[in-house]
PDB file of C-alpha atoms in Angstrom:
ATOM      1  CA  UNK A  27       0.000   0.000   0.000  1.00 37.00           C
ATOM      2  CA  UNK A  28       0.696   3.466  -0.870  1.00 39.00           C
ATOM      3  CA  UNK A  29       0.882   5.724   2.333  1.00 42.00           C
ATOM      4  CA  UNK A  30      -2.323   7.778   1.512  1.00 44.00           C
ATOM      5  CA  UNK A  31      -3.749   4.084   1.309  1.00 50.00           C
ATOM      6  CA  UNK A  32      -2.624   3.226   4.328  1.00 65.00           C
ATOM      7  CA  UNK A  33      -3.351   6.545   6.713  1.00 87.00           C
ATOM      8  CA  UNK A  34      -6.839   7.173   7.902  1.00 95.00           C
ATOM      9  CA  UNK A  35      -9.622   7.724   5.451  1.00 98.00           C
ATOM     10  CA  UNK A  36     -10.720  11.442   5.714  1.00 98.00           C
ATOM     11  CA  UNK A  37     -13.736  12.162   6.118  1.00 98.00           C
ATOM     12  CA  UNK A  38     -15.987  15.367   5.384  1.00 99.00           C
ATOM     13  CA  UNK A  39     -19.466  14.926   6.009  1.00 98.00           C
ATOM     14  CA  UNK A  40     -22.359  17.458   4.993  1.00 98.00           C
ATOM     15  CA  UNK A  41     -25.221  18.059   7.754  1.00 98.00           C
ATOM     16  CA  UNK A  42     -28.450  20.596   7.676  1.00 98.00           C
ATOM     17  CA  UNK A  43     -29.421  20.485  11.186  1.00 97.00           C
ATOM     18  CA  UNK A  44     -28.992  18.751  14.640  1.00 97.00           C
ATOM     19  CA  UNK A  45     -26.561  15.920  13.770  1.00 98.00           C
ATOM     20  CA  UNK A  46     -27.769  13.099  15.573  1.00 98.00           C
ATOM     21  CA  UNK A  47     -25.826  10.762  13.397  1.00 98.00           C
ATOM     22  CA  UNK A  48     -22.836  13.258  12.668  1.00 98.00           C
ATOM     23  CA  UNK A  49     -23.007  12.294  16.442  1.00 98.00           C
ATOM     24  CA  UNK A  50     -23.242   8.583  15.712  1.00 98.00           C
ATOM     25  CA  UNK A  51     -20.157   8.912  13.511  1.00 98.00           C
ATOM     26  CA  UNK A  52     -17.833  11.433  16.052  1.00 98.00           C
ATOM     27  CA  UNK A  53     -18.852   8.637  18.671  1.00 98.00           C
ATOM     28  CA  UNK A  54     -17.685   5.774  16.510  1.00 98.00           C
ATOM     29  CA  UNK A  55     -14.654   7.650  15.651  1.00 97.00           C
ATOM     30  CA  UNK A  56     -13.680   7.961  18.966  1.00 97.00           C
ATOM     31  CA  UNK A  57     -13.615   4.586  19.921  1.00 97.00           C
ATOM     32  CA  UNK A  58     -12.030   3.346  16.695  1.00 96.00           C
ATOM     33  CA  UNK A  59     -14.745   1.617  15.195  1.00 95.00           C
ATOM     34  CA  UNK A  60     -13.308   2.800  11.421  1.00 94.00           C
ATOM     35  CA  UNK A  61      -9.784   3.781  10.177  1.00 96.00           C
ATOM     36  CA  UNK A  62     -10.902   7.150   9.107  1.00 97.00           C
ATOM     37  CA  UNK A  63     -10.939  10.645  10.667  1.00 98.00           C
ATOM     38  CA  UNK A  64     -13.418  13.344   9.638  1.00 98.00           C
ATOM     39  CA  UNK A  65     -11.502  16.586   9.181  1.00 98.00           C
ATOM     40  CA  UNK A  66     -14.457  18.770   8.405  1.00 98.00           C
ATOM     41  CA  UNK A  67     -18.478  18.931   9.063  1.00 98.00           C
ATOM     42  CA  UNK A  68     -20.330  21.796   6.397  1.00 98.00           C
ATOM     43  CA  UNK A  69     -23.578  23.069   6.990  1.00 98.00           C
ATOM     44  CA  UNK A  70     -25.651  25.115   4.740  1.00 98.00           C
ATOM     45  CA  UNK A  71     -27.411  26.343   7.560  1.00 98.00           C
ATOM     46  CA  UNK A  72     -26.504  28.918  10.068  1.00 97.00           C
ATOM     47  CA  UNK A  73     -26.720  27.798  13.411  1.00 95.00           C
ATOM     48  CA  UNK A  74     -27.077  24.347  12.658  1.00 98.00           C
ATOM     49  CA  UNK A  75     -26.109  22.516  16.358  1.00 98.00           C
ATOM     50  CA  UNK A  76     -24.328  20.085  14.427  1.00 98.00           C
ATOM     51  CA  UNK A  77     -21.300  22.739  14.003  1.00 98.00           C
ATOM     52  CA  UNK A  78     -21.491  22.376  17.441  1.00 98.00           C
ATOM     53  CA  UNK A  79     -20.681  18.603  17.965  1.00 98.00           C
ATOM     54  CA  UNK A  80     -18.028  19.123  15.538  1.00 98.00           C
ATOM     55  CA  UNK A  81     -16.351  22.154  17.024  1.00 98.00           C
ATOM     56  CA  UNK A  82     -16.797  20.498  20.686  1.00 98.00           C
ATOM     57  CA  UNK A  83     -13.797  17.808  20.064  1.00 98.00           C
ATOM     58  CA  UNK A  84     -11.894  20.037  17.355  1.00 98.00           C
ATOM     59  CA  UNK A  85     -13.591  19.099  13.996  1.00 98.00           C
ATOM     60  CA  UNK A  86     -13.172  22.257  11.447  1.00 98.00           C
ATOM     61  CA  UNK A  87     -16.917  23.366  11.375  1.00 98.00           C
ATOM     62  CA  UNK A  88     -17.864  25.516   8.098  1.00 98.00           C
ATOM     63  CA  UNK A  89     -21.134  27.420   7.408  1.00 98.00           C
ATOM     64  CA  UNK A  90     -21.709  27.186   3.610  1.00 98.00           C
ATOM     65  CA  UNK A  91     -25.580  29.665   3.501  1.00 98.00           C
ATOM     66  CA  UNK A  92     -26.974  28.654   0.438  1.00 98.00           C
ATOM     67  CA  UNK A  93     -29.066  31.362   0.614  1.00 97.00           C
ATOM     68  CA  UNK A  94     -26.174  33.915  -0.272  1.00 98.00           C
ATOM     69  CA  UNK A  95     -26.349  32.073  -3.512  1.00 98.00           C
ATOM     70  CA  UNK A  96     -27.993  33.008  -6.832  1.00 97.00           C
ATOM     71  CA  UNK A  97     -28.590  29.337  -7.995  1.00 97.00           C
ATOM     72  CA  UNK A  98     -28.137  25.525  -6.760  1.00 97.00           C
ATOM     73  CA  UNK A  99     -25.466  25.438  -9.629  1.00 98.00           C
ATOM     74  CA  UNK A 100     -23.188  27.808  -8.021  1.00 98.00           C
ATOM     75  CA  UNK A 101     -23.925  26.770  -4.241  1.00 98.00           C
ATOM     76  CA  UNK A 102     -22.473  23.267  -5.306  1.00 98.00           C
ATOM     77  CA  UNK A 103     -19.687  24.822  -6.737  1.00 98.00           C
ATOM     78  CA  UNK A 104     -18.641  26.652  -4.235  1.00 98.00           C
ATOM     79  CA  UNK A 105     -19.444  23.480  -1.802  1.00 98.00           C
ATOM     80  CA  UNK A 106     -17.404  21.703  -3.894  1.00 98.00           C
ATOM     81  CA  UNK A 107     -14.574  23.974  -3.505  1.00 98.00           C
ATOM     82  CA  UNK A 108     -14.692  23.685   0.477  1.00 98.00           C
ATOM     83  CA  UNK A 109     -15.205  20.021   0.274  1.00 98.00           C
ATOM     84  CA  UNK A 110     -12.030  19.230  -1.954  1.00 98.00           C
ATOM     85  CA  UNK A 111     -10.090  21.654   0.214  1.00 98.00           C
ATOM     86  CA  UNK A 112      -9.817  18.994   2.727  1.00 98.00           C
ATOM     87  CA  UNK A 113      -9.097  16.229   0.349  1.00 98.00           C
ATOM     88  CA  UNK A 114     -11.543  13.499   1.429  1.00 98.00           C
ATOM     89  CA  UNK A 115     -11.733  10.155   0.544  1.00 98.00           C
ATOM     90  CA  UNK A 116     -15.255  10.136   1.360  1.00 98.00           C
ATOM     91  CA  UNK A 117     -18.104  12.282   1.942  1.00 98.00           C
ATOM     92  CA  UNK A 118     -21.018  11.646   4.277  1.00 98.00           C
ATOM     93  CA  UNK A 119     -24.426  13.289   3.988  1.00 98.00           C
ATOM     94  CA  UNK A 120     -25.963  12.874   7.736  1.00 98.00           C
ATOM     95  CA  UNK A 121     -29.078  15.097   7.142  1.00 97.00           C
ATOM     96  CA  UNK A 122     -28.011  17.681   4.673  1.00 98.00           C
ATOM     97  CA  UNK A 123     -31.211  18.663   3.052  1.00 96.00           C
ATOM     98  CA  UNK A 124     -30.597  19.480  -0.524  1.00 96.00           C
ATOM     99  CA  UNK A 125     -30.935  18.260  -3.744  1.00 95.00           C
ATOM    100  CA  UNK A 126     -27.854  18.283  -5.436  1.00 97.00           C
ATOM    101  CA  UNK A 127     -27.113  18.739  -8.551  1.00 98.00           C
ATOM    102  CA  UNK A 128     -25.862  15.961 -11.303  1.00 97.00           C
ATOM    103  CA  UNK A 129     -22.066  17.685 -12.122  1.00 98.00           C
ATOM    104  CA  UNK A 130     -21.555  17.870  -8.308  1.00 98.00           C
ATOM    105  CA  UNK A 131     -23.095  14.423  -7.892  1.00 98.00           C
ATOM    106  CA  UNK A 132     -20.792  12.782 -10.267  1.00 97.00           C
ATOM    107  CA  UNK A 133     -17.655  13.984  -9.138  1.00 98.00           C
ATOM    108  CA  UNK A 134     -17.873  12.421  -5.516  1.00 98.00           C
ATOM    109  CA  UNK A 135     -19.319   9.194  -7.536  1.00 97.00           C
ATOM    110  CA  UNK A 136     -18.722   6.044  -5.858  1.00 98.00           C
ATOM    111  CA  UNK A 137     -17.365   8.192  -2.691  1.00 98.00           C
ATOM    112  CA  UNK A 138     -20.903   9.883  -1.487  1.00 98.00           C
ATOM    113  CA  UNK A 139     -22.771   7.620   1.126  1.00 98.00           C
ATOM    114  CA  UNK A 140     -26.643   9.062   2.325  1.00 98.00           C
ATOM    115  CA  UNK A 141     -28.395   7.994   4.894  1.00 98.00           C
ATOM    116  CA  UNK A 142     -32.395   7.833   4.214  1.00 98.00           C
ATOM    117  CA  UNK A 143     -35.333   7.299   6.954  1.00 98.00           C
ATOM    118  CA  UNK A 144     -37.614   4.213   4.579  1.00 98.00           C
ATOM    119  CA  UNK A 145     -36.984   0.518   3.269  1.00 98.00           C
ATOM    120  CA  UNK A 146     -35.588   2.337  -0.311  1.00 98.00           C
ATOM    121  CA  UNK A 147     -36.740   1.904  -3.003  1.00 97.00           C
ATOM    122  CA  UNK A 148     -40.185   3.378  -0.979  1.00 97.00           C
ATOM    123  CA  UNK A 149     -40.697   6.237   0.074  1.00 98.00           C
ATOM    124  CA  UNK A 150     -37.983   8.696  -1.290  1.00 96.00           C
ATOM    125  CA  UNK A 151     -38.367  12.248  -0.378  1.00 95.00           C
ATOM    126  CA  UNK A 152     -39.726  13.320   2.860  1.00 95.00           C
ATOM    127  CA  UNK A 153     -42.080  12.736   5.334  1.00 97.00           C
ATOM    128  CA  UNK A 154     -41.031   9.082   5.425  1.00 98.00           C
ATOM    129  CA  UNK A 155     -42.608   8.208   8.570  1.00 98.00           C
ATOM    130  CA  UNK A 156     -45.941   9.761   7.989  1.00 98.00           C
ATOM    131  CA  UNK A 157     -45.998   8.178   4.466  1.00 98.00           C
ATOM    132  CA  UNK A 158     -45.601   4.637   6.184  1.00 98.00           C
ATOM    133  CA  UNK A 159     -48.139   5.046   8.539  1.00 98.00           C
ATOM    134  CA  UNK A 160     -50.632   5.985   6.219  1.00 98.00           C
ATOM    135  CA  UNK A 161     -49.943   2.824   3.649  1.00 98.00           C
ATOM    136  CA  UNK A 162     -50.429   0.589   6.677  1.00 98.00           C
ATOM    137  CA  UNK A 163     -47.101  -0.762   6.453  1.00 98.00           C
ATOM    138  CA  UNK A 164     -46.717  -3.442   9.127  1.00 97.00           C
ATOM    139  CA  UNK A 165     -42.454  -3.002   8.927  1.00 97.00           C
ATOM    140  CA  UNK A 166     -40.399   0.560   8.367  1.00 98.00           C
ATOM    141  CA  UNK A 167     -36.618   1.243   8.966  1.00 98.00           C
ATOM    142  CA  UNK A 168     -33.448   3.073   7.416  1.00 98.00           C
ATOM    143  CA  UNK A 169     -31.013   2.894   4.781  1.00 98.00           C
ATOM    144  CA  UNK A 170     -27.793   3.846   3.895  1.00 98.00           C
ATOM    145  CA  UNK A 171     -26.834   4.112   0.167  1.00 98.00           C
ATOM    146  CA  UNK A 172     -24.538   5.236  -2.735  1.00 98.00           C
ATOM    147  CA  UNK A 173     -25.371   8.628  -3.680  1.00 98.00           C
ATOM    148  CA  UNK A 174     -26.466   8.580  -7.243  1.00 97.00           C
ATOM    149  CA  UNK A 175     -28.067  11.284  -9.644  1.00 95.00           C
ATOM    150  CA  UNK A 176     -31.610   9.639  -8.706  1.00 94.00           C
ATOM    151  CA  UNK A 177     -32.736  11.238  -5.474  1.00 92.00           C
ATOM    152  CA  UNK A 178     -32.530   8.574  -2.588  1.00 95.00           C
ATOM    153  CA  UNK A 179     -32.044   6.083  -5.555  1.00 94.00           C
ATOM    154  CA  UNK A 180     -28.330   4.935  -5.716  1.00 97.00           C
ATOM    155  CA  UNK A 181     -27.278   1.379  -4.842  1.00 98.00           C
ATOM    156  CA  UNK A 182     -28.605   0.212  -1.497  1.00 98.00           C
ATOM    157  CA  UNK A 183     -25.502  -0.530   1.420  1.00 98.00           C
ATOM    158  CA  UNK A 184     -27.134  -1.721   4.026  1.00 98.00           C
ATOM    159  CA  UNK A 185     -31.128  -1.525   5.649  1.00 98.00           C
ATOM    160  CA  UNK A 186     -32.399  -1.888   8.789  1.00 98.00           C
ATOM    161  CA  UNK A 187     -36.201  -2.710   9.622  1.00 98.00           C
ATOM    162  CA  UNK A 188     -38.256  -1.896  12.712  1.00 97.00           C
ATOM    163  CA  UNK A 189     -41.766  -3.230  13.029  1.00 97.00           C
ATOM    164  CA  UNK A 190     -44.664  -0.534  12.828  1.00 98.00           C
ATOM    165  CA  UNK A 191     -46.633  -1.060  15.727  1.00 97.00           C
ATOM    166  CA  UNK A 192     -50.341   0.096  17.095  1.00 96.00           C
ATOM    167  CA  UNK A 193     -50.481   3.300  18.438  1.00 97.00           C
ATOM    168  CA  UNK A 194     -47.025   4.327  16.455  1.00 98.00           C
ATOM    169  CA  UNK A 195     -46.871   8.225  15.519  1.00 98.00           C
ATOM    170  CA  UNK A 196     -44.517   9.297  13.020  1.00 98.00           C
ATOM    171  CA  UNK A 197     -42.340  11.024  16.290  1.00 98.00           C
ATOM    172  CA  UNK A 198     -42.690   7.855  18.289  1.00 98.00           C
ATOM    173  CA  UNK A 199     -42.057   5.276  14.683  1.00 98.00           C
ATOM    174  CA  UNK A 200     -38.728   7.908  13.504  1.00 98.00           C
ATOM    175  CA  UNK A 201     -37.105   7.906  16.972  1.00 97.00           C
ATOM    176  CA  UNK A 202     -37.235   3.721  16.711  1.00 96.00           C
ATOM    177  CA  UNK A 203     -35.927   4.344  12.994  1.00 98.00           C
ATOM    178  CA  UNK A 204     -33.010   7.027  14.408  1.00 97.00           C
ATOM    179  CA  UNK A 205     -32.192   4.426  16.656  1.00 97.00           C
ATOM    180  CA  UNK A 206     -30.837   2.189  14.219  1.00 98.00           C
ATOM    181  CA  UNK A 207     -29.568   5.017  11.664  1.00 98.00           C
ATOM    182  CA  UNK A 208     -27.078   5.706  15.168  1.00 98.00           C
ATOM    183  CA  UNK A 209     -25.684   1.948  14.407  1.00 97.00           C
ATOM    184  CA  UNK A 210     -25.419   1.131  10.749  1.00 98.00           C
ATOM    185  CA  UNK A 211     -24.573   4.841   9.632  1.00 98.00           C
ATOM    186  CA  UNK A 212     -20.397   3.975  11.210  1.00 98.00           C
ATOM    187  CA  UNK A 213     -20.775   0.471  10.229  1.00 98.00           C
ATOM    188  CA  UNK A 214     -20.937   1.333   6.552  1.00 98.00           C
ATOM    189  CA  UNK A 215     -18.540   3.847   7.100  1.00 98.00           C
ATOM    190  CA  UNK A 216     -16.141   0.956   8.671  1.00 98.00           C
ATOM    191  CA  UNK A 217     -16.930  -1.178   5.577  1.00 98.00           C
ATOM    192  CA  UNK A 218     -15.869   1.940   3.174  1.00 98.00           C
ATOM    193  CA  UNK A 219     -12.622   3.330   4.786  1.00 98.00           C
ATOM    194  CA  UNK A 220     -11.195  -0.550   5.042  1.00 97.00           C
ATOM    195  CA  UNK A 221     -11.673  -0.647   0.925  1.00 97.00           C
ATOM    196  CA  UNK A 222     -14.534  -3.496   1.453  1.00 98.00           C
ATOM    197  CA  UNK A 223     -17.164  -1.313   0.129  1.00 98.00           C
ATOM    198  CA  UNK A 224     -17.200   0.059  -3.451  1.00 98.00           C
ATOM    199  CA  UNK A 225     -19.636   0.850  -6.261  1.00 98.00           C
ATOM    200  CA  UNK A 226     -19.107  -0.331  -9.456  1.00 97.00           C
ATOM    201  CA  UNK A 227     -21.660   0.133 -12.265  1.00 96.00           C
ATOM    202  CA  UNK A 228     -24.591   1.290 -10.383  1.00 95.00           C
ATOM    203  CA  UNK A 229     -24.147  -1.568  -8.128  1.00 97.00           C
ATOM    204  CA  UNK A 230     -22.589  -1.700  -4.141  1.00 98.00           C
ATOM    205  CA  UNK A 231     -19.946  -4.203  -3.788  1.00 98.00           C
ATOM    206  CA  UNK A 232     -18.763  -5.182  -0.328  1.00 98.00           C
ATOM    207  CA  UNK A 233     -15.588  -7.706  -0.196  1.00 98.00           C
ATOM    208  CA  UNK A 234     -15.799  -7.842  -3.989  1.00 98.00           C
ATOM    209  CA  UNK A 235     -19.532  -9.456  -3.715  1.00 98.00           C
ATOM    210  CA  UNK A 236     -22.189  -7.624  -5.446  1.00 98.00           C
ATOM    211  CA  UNK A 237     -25.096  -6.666  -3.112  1.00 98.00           C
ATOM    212  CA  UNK A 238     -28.851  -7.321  -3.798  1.00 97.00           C
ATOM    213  CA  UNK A 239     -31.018  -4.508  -4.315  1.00 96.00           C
ATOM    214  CA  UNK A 240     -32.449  -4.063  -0.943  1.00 96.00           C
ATOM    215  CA  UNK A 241     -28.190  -4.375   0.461  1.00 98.00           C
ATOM    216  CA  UNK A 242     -28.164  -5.819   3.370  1.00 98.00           C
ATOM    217  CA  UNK A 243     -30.995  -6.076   5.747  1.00 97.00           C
ATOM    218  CA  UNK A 244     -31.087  -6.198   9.189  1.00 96.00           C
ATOM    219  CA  UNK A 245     -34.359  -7.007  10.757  1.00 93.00           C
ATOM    220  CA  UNK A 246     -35.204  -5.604  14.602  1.00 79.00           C
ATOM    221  CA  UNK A 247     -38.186  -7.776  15.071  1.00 60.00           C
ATOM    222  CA  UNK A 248     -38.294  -5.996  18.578  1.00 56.00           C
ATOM    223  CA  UNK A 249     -37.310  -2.786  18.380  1.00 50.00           C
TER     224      UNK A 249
END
């Protein structure tokens, strides 16, 4: 191995708002779960409190307003910039809520992972939790995939499933769901910064084994 293949994987990862699983990741991080270190967290909100977990244990924390910006076009430009300033070998979306566009899309190809609250292929978008309830699904959950051009629609990494049960909410069904996005958000993060995970014509690979569609699916039956 080279030495950049051998150092730790860095790591910039994109968040919107509170950073429950920017959280998840610091966490893991700190006890070594993955051989990577995340050397930046952007928001393109003001005041976002997950600048806050970052700057708490020394993580660069940058405000990117994409307000101050005439079009998407040029706000992922310029987040472009500030991303490949700090030379990652991955990025992480944990929450950041915008749709980005294709040219920015397919230059982190194959090294953007998303984390999305619904069994994908269902339920892209928002209101996830809500749009479960309503369908009468009997089983919900989380997944973490490949970011793609499709919204929520690149290769699946990994799922986990949580039973809908009587009485759920959408609060009391997405805190169940967050839950799990806390434990298989690092985990796929582990799998990518040890070179087991890669994408390779629209597909996720992990250990050179193609995934199925759904990637791998972990079921809570009691959660």
């Amino acid at each position: 191995m080279t030495d950049r293949q051998s150092s730790p994987r860095r790591i910039v990862v994109l968040i919107s708002g509170n950073g429950s699983n920017l959280q998840a990741l610091i966490d893991a991080q700190a006890r070594n779960t993955f051989p990577g270190n995340i050397v930046a967290v952007i928001s393109n909100r003001p005041g976002a409190f997950g600048l806050e977990r970052a700057q708490k244990v020394g993580i660069d924390a940058i405000t990117l307003d994409h307000k101050e910006y005439d079009s998407r076009e040029s706000f992922d430009q310029a987040l472009q910039a500030g991303i490949d300033a700090y030379r990652p070998d991955l990025v992480v979306l944990a929450g950041f809520m915008r749709i980005l566009t294709p040219e920015f899309v397919r230059h982190y190809q194959g090294k953007m992972l998303n984390i999305h609250p619904s069994l994908l292929p269902k339920y892209q978008g928002l209101h996830t939790h809500k749009r479960a309830l309503e369908a009468g699904d009997t089983k919900h959950g989380v997944t973490v995939h490949f970011v793609t051009e499709e919204l929520d629609g690149g290769p699946n990494i990994v799922q986990a499933e949580v039973p809908v049960l009587h009485g759920d909410t959408p609060e009391t069904l997405a805190t169940r769901v967050q839950l799990q996005e806390h434990l298989i958000y690092p985990e796929a993060v582990r799998w990518y910064c040890e070179e087991r995970l890669t994408m390779e014509n629209n597909s996720a690979l992990l250990d050179g084994q193609k995934l199925p569609s759904s990637g791998i699916v972990i079921s809570n039956a009691e959660s």
